[in-house]
């Protein structure tokens, strides 16, 4: 891997510092940190492809074996990315072309990870290219099954703690975190011509797309956001026993995810459920309080 290629990969990994929730906190074992960052690099890059947020110049397209001019063809990029993922799991070839997938290969082998969660993240981004509205809450949950739940399953795989019950709890947490992020980013998503608020709920609360384009939320939008936030909170509560089912640093890591979600929901509530001026963000103090409360409840 050349210095320029390594720097290109590092630019993607550096985005971890700006995420809602800690990706690989200081307290996790060094081996976990490397694996968590490998998973993050994969997930961040596939989302950047799907959102059209790649670094300019077409370097990612070139790394995936395409012409630089194809960098803006999101479906072609996702297809090339999936082909390179296949090289991660192929033990006979020369290995993947993209440096972030090259970093992923040792994690996959060491932890015995399967392709399915990685493929789910790609398919979620394909879906983003053709589906920009969700008619029902059930449709949104099915999307989260692809876009969010694989990440939790990969964390359990990395830490050797997979079980059917833990997967069920993890899925509830990850879906909740995805919905919370959608609530925080209503305005940003609308700018991409995407609405993740179910159409049936918008109709029930008499909210139109034009209502979401305003600078601040009217009463109907606030009521809708409050309703969806309550649903997300219920999912977080459903998943929280996962924290008590594990031990040591993994318990602290999972409490960070749950506490981060609960702190974000409190930030949304503190803003009066007005998410249109910009994403309501929790303070570090409120995040620490929620992590502590989660540990006390599930300790």
C-alpha angles and dihedrals in degrees: 000000000000123000091250092050091048091050089051090055091045091056089060094045091050089067087075089082090065099049123115092243132035109268100196110359121204094254098062118098115270092245091054091047092056091048094045091051090049089054091045092051090053095047094044093050095048090049091048089053092049093046096043091242100129121135111272121258101056096260093141091054090051092049089053092052098260132116114270088242089064093065090098093052096092097186092049089049092050090050091051090046091052090050089052090049087058088060089057089063096037108097094188103056134072093266135249123325101218115079093225090055089046088056089050096055098077091048092052092050097042094048099035093237120179127223097244100086091046092049090050091059091051092049091050089057091047087053090053089061094058106023117061100158133043118214098199141020088246090058089051091050090052089053091050088052086066102031104040116010095066090065093059091046090052091051089053089048093051092050095044094239103117118144132145093253093047090049090053092051092043091051090054091052094046094048089049092051091049092051091047090052090050090052092050092047102044093123094043092048092049089054086060089048092251128128118187095180106103112254092226090058093046089054092048092053093039094242121152131194089254089057088060091053094062123105092243134020124261122218093270093053091047091051091050093049090048090052093051091044090055090052090051090049091053090052091050090052090049091053099040096089085071086077092059093048094067136053144220122004093350088062089054092046093051091044086056091057094047094042090048090054093048092047090051091051090051089051090053090050092046088056089057088251088290101141099158099088089058141304112308105230129197121237120244089248093054090047092053091048092053093046089051092048091050092051092048092051096044100031 
